[in-house]
């Protein structure tokens, strides 16, 4: 007698050891005769140990990879390590372990965890981004970007996280002003010289191609659209009215309202503001106040709700369309990093301008009327011309007064902000619709050299310099004679030195390593100094999935042909990861792909065809965190229940896109279920029976037929889930139902041996049950496969096609009586529920004619036999 107890540890250790002896098990090579499938989970940061979120992420990808293998695809399923980054430096400071050592130790530990969980990765393609053979290519790409003007150095205001002690990209500032790593730390602004990548060069394409990504969640596409933030508008030059007056370029999306501009407003940090304040101490004092207010609002993450203040500079700016001079203000709500840092203020047609104008008594001049008020246009236009000339010699209060007389609607109807109107008081443009006017007035500006139509983006260039140690050195040199000089390609990689004193103050730790920072100029051979900032680690993850296709190439980042096979035209077939990367990683890697295409490395326009973002894991209603003490360790679960149960639970608890509320008892439940499967096979596997491999007979008893039907129905359900929305929770529930049915049949068979399930069917059912389990519980599936006398590789075993004929419920005919008399017959699938049968009976035409308009006092259903209604 075999032991019927399911010993997960024993089974999993046995198979884990076998799998590790065969590194080619999950290996994949390009093969033009087979359809490829590239399935990828986002690579982890080696923090030290896997958390449950990782397990869930990888369990989804692994189930899919196994399913695709069994469906005959050539599957690429690699894994690697996003292994540069700040935590390694923090560990160095707090525990005095060198970052490299700390990182490699963590990788070893997490890799062992992944292997213990039985994830099917092709480890021969492992990518570790902190190794010189990888980051060399970051540096190579940087040189290519630099050659094409897509990497540049600029002094500007940048985001600075005091806790990280480094600059952050705009994408790394989250929740209106906080650090992505320290969600309680406000990001400050600092003026620094930094390296930027020109992501804005691809802004239009990044936006446009989102439309093609129909395999991405809509919410991710929307987030990217908003982040890129395209707006069409017009740049218009206003001249300051003093001799040799500077030009102030404003950006507006509503040039059609420009005849209604009654002031121009500058950001407190606008260069012209700085010029004016330098000459005027009183103004300087007031502007400093505005700067402080803006900083305070930014620091509070609440710039949109800032209480608006401004100061009149006393200067005038000339509207190039009509020569009108309007006062020049500085205002605390105008941001230097949005548009041009200068706006024209049109109170009659903009909420914010209206509010500001009312507060400071600035003129409000209507130049748009709703459609249907054209009659007033001409009169108002003449009035407007008078004002223009009157205004030219007037100062502000006079303007106010004259303006007051020409309002064409009541002030309470202003501001009128929609495009649904027509221009008045706008010289030669009066009478045009708003949309028409925007076109014509932009063209006019261009013809007369004072402006043009333009497109601006919220997306900014990607600042990649980090004042940290544990990252890719930027391959640039500063020579006193030649300025910025790129390192020669042949001298790559610029190796990150090992012996470095790491602190979080005093700038980049590499500055304090003379062997690193002192070098020679690639142009003149004279003394020079190296760039000591390192690259943002998001550079590493922007292209790593191409490296997997050709991970050991030392001549190029990867071979274009090989990458071309695995990516195809649409990109990675399925990418799976957290939605927290919707902006960061997923914008950067799209940018990188477009750049690589433009230098001829690849042909695809997008890296990822289908994206799936799994839900978070919580416990007791809260995100798992050390401080809440609600962290569940995968190791502990594996030790108690095994890897199969742990990963299967993450797929069973809810559908993979939803938040999962962790219950230890849930894992125990899966463990019991797998034990039940194990027991069934131990009892019923009998490969030595002479008829074990015979075909399943077609004349089955009703009992046997019902088992066969359930089997095919389960296959249908699981296959549909894989091909559709991945509701693995319903797949697994269906497998559980099947197993319950098998047990029930087993009992009945024991009582009435005459209706026994024939051996060939019993063999077929067990084999298919194992195949069904293989994507979810691979260890147990392999063990049972062997128990069934099979020796083939389960991954290569074809996923059975379900037979829809066999899955079909047998149909039964049920007579329907009304007040004891037979009135009709209905046909329903066997096993149809009572409410459905009753509804169908009532819908029958013949039955209807006997119950319509009457009161049904009783409904009786004798399952499978009879429906009976009593009516009055
Ligand atoms: Zn931070
Ligand atoms: Zn030089």
PDB file of C-alpha atoms in Angstrom, residues 7-179:
ATOM      1  CA  UNK A   7       4.154  15.278   1.462  1.00  0.00           C
ATOM      2  CA  UNK A   8       4.787  18.495  -0.420  1.00  0.00           C
ATOM      3  CA  UNK A   9       8.295  19.042   0.907  1.00  0.00           C
ATOM      4  CA  UNK A  10       9.477  15.639  -0.200  1.00  0.00           C
ATOM      5  CA  UNK A  11       7.920  15.874  -3.653  1.00  0.00           C
ATOM      6  CA  UNK A  12       9.110  19.416  -4.278  1.00  0.00           C
ATOM      7  CA  UNK A  13      12.667  18.792  -3.145  1.00  0.00           C
ATOM      8  CA  UNK A  14      12.897  15.751  -5.386  1.00  0.00           C
ATOM      9  CA  UNK A  15      11.714  17.622  -8.470  1.00  0.00           C
ATOM     10  CA  UNK A  16      13.581  20.798  -7.699  1.00  0.00           C
ATOM     11  CA  UNK A  17      16.818  18.824  -7.616  1.00  0.00           C
ATOM     12  CA  UNK A  18      15.982  17.107 -10.909  1.00  0.00           C
ATOM     13  CA  UNK A  19      15.094  20.345 -12.647  1.00  0.00           C
ATOM     14  CA  UNK A  20      18.290  21.996 -11.523  1.00  0.00           C
ATOM     15  CA  UNK A  21      20.357  19.205 -12.974  1.00  0.00           C
ATOM     16  CA  UNK A  22      18.930  20.041 -16.358  1.00  0.00           C
ATOM     17  CA  UNK A  23      19.638  23.682 -17.179  1.00  0.00           C
ATOM     18  CA  UNK A  24      18.298  23.243 -20.707  1.00  0.00           C
ATOM     19  CA  UNK A  25      14.828  22.380 -19.420  1.00  0.00           C
ATOM     20  CA  UNK A  26      13.433  25.873 -19.957  1.00  0.00           C
ATOM     21  CA  UNK A  27      15.969  27.029 -22.524  1.00  0.00           C
ATOM     22  CA  UNK A  28      14.724  28.530 -25.748  1.00  0.00           C
ATOM     23  CA  UNK A  29      16.482  29.255 -29.011  1.00  0.00           C
ATOM     24  CA  UNK A  30      15.114  31.060 -32.065  1.00  0.00           C
ATOM     25  CA  UNK A  31      13.332  28.559 -34.268  1.00  0.00           C
ATOM     26  CA  UNK A  32      11.635  29.814 -37.388  1.00  0.00           C
ATOM     27  CA  UNK A  33       9.505  26.680 -37.635  1.00  0.00           C
ATOM     28  CA  UNK A  34       7.741  27.396 -34.369  1.00  0.00           C
ATOM     29  CA  UNK A  35       5.588  30.227 -33.211  1.00  0.00           C
ATOM     30  CA  UNK A  36       7.439  32.240 -30.581  1.00  0.00           C
ATOM     31  CA  UNK A  37       6.007  33.472 -27.335  1.00  0.00           C
ATOM     32  CA  UNK A  38       7.912  35.939 -25.167  1.00  0.00           C
ATOM     33  CA  UNK A  39       6.405  36.101 -21.700  1.00  0.00           C
ATOM     34  CA  UNK A  40       8.083  38.284 -19.132  1.00  0.00           C
ATOM     35  CA  UNK A  41       7.610  39.418 -15.580  1.00  0.00           C
ATOM     36  CA  UNK A  42       9.200  42.695 -14.512  1.00  0.00           C
ATOM     37  CA  UNK A  43      12.617  42.012 -13.081  1.00  0.00           C
ATOM     38  CA  UNK A  44      12.940  42.582  -9.342  1.00  0.00           C
ATOM     39  CA  UNK A  45      15.212  44.818  -7.364  1.00  0.00           C
ATOM     40  CA  UNK A  46      17.328  42.447  -5.217  1.00  0.00           C
ATOM     41  CA  UNK A  47      16.202  43.805  -1.884  1.00  0.00           C
ATOM     42  CA  UNK A  48      17.039  40.604  -0.009  1.00  0.00           C
ATOM     43  CA  UNK A  49      13.949  38.420  -0.148  1.00  0.00           C
ATOM     44  CA  UNK A  50      10.915  37.900  -2.305  1.00  0.00           C
ATOM     45  CA  UNK A  51       7.676  39.280  -0.985  1.00  0.00           C
ATOM     46  CA  UNK A  52       4.226  37.902  -1.737  1.00  0.00           C
ATOM     47  CA  UNK A  53       3.657  40.513  -4.447  1.00  0.00           C
ATOM     48  CA  UNK A  54       6.604  38.987  -6.324  1.00  0.00           C
ATOM     49  CA  UNK A  55       5.221  35.486  -5.877  1.00  0.00           C
ATOM     50  CA  UNK A  56       1.871  36.528  -7.288  1.00  0.00           C
ATOM     51  CA  UNK A  57       3.506  38.332 -10.234  1.00  0.00           C
ATOM     52  CA  UNK A  58       5.704  35.356 -11.103  1.00  0.00           C
ATOM     53  CA  UNK A  59       2.981  32.758 -10.533  1.00  0.00           C
ATOM     54  CA  UNK A  60       0.861  34.469 -13.187  1.00  0.00           C
ATOM     55  CA  UNK A  61       3.714  34.568 -15.691  1.00  0.00           C
ATOM     56  CA  UNK A  62       4.806  31.037 -14.917  1.00  0.00           C
ATOM     57  CA  UNK A  63       1.325  29.581 -15.356  1.00  0.00           C
ATOM     58  CA  UNK A  64       1.087  31.345 -18.693  1.00  0.00           C
ATOM     59  CA  UNK A  65       4.561  30.217 -19.809  1.00  0.00           C
ATOM     60  CA  UNK A  66       3.746  26.595 -18.976  1.00  0.00           C
ATOM     61  CA  UNK A  67       0.389  26.795 -20.708  1.00  0.00           C
ATOM     62  CA  UNK A  68       2.051  28.187 -23.860  1.00  0.00           C
ATOM     63  CA  UNK A  69       4.750  25.509 -23.797  1.00  0.00           C
ATOM     64  CA  UNK A  70       2.055  22.862 -23.609  1.00  0.00           C
ATOM     65  CA  UNK A  71       0.349  24.544 -26.536  1.00  0.00           C
ATOM     66  CA  UNK A  72       3.442  24.046 -28.651  1.00  0.00           C
ATOM     67  CA  UNK A  73       4.904  27.551 -28.606  1.00  0.00           C
ATOM     68  CA  UNK A  74       8.594  28.339 -28.525  1.00  0.00           C
ATOM     69  CA  UNK A  75       8.509  30.128 -25.172  1.00  0.00           C
ATOM     70  CA  UNK A  76      11.076  32.630 -23.890  1.00  0.00           C
ATOM     71  CA  UNK A  77      10.731  33.101 -20.153  1.00  0.00           C
ATOM     72  CA  UNK A  78      13.792  34.743 -18.586  1.00  0.00           C
ATOM     73  CA  UNK A  79      14.560  36.463 -15.301  1.00  0.00           C
ATOM     74  CA  UNK A  80      17.159  38.939 -14.051  1.00  0.00           C
ATOM     75  CA  UNK A  81      18.052  41.590 -11.503  1.00  0.00           C
ATOM     76  CA  UNK A  82      17.578  45.329 -11.512  1.00  0.00           C
ATOM     77  CA  UNK A  83      20.559  45.465  -9.229  1.00  0.00           C
ATOM     78  CA  UNK A  84      21.835  49.039  -9.104  1.00  0.00           C
ATOM     79  CA  UNK A  85      20.194  51.500  -6.766  1.00  0.00           C
ATOM     80  CA  UNK A  86      20.147  53.287  -3.500  1.00  0.00           C
ATOM     81  CA  UNK A  87      19.182  50.590  -0.961  1.00  0.00           C
ATOM     82  CA  UNK A  88      22.541  48.908  -1.524  1.00  0.00           C
ATOM     83  CA  UNK A  89      24.267  52.136  -0.523  1.00  0.00           C
ATOM     84  CA  UNK A  90      22.077  52.563   2.515  1.00  0.00           C
ATOM     85  CA  UNK A  91      22.944  49.026   3.560  1.00  0.00           C
ATOM     86  CA  UNK A  92      26.602  49.901   3.119  1.00  0.00           C
ATOM     87  CA  UNK A  93      26.178  52.848   5.453  1.00  0.00           C
ATOM     88  CA  UNK A  94      24.094  51.102   8.098  1.00  0.00           C
ATOM     89  CA  UNK A  95      25.655  47.632   8.045  1.00  0.00           C
ATOM     90  CA  UNK A  96      29.055  48.401   6.590  1.00  0.00           C
ATOM     91  CA  UNK A  97      28.719  45.849   3.806  1.00  0.00           C
ATOM     92  CA  UNK A  98      30.019  46.865   0.374  1.00  0.00           C
ATOM     93  CA  UNK A  99      27.073  47.460  -2.005  1.00  0.00           C
ATOM     94  CA  UNK A 100      28.304  44.855  -4.431  1.00  0.00           C
ATOM     95  CA  UNK A 101      28.558  42.184  -1.793  1.00  0.00           C
ATOM     96  CA  UNK A 102      25.170  43.062  -0.318  1.00  0.00           C
ATOM     97  CA  UNK A 103      23.574  42.963  -3.765  1.00  0.00           C
ATOM     98  CA  UNK A 104      25.089  39.652  -4.838  1.00  0.00           C
ATOM     99  CA  UNK A 105      24.132  38.023  -1.567  1.00  0.00           C
ATOM    100  CA  UNK A 106      20.539  39.159  -2.027  1.00  0.00           C
ATOM    101  CA  UNK A 107      20.474  37.904  -5.576  1.00  0.00           C
ATOM    102  CA  UNK A 108      21.680  34.480  -4.454  1.00  0.00           C
ATOM    103  CA  UNK A 109      18.978  34.328  -1.831  1.00  0.00           C
ATOM    104  CA  UNK A 110      16.144  35.458  -4.075  1.00  0.00           C
ATOM    105  CA  UNK A 111      17.225  33.171  -6.870  1.00  0.00           C
ATOM    106  CA  UNK A 112      17.124  30.241  -4.473  1.00  0.00           C
ATOM    107  CA  UNK A 113      13.618  31.302  -3.441  1.00  0.00           C
ATOM    108  CA  UNK A 114      12.486  31.432  -7.055  1.00  0.00           C
ATOM    109  CA  UNK A 115      13.905  27.992  -7.699  1.00  0.00           C
ATOM    110  CA  UNK A 116      12.241  26.615  -4.596  1.00  0.00           C
ATOM    111  CA  UNK A 117       8.908  27.976  -5.835  1.00  0.00           C
ATOM    112  CA  UNK A 118       9.502  26.107  -9.085  1.00  0.00           C
ATOM    113  CA  UNK A 119       9.360  29.027 -11.512  1.00  0.00           C
ATOM    114  CA  UNK A 120      10.400  27.918 -14.974  1.00  0.00           C
ATOM    115  CA  UNK A 121      13.078  30.425 -15.965  1.00  0.00           C
ATOM    116  CA  UNK A 122      15.791  30.060 -18.509  1.00  0.00           C
ATOM    117  CA  UNK A 123      18.604  30.975 -16.126  1.00  0.00           C
ATOM    118  CA  UNK A 124      21.195  30.815 -18.894  1.00  0.00           C
ATOM    119  CA  UNK A 125      19.907  34.257 -19.912  1.00  0.00           C
ATOM    120  CA  UNK A 126      20.035  35.837 -16.474  1.00  0.00           C
ATOM    121  CA  UNK A 127      20.800  39.556 -16.651  1.00  0.00           C
ATOM    122  CA  UNK A 128      22.365  41.358 -13.691  1.00  0.00           C
ATOM    123  CA  UNK A 129      22.418  45.075 -14.392  1.00  0.00           C
ATOM    124  CA  UNK A 130      25.252  45.915 -11.959  1.00  0.00           C
ATOM    125  CA  UNK A 131      27.734  43.742 -13.863  1.00  0.00           C
ATOM    126  CA  UNK A 132      30.136  45.584 -16.192  1.00  0.00           C
ATOM    127  CA  UNK A 133      29.164  43.310 -19.095  1.00  0.00           C
ATOM    128  CA  UNK A 134      25.677  44.786 -18.813  1.00  0.00           C
ATOM    129  CA  UNK A 135      26.262  48.405 -17.837  1.00  0.00           C
ATOM    130  CA  UNK A 136      28.920  48.724 -20.516  1.00  0.00           C
ATOM    131  CA  UNK A 137      25.978  48.868 -22.920  1.00  0.00           C
ATOM    132  CA  UNK A 138      24.224  51.552 -20.883  1.00  0.00           C
ATOM    133  CA  UNK A 139      27.357  53.590 -21.477  1.00  0.00           C
ATOM    134  CA  UNK A 140      27.439  52.665 -25.139  1.00  0.00           C
ATOM    135  CA  UNK A 141      23.821  53.764 -25.530  1.00  0.00           C
ATOM    136  CA  UNK A 142      24.641  56.985 -23.725  1.00  0.00           C
ATOM    137  CA  UNK A 143      27.381  57.734 -26.281  1.00  0.00           C
ATOM    138  CA  UNK A 144      24.949  57.014 -29.133  1.00  0.00           C
ATOM    139  CA  UNK A 145      22.385  59.321 -27.573  1.00  0.00           C
ATOM    140  CA  UNK A 146      25.048  61.991 -27.126  1.00  0.00           C
ATOM    141  CA  UNK A 147      26.202  61.685 -30.757  1.00  0.00           C
ATOM    142  CA  UNK A 148      22.655  62.355 -31.869  1.00  0.00           C
ATOM    143  CA  UNK A 149      22.057  65.260 -29.543  1.00  0.00           C
ATOM    144  CA  UNK A 150      19.659  63.223 -27.431  1.00  0.00           C
ATOM    145  CA  UNK A 151      21.858  63.409 -24.334  1.00  0.00           C
ATOM    146  CA  UNK A 152      22.826  66.879 -23.180  1.00  0.00           C
ATOM    147  CA  UNK A 153      24.035  68.698 -20.129  1.00  0.00           C
ATOM    148  CA  UNK A 154      22.153  71.645 -18.721  1.00  0.00           C
ATOM    149  CA  UNK A 155      21.954  73.725 -15.595  1.00  0.00           C
ATOM    150  CA  UNK A 156      18.428  73.831 -14.345  1.00  0.00           C
ATOM    151  CA  UNK A 157      16.136  73.516 -11.414  1.00  0.00           C
ATOM    152  CA  UNK A 158      15.892  69.860 -10.580  1.00  0.00           C
ATOM    153  CA  UNK A 159      14.044  67.735  -8.066  1.00  0.00           C
ATOM    154  CA  UNK A 160      16.136  66.863  -5.043  1.00  0.00           C
ATOM    155  CA  UNK A 161      15.166  64.298  -2.431  1.00  0.00           C
ATOM    156  CA  UNK A 162      16.960  65.115   0.819  1.00  0.00           C
ATOM    157  CA  UNK A 163      16.615  61.528   2.022  1.00  0.00           C
ATOM    158  CA  UNK A 164      17.950  59.979  -1.176  1.00  0.00           C
ATOM    159  CA  UNK A 165      20.527  62.796  -1.303  1.00  0.00           C
ATOM    160  CA  UNK A 166      20.166  62.843  -5.047  1.00  0.00           C
ATOM    161  CA  UNK A 167      18.307  64.328  -7.948  1.00  0.00           C
ATOM    162  CA  UNK A 168      15.075  62.683  -9.106  1.00  0.00           C
ATOM    163  CA  UNK A 169      13.444  62.622 -12.522  1.00  0.00           C
ATOM    164  CA  UNK A 170      10.033  64.281 -12.834  1.00  0.00           C
ATOM    165  CA  UNK A 171       8.553  60.807 -13.103  1.00  0.00           C
ATOM    166  CA  UNK A 172      10.026  59.960  -9.700  1.00  0.00           C
ATOM    167  CA  UNK A 173       8.156  62.785  -7.991  1.00  0.00           C
ATOM    168  CA  UNK A 174       4.799  61.367  -7.008  1.00  0.00           C
ATOM    169  CA  UNK A 175       1.597  62.513  -5.280  1.00  0.00           C
ATOM    170  CA  UNK A 176       2.197  66.200  -6.064  1.00  0.00           C
ATOM    171  CA  UNK A 177       5.692  66.605  -4.788  1.00  0.00           C
ATOM    172  CA  UNK A 178       6.883  63.568  -2.852  1.00  0.00           C
ATOM    173  CA  UNK A 179       9.782  61.178  -3.481  1.00  0.00           C
TER     174      UNK A 179
END
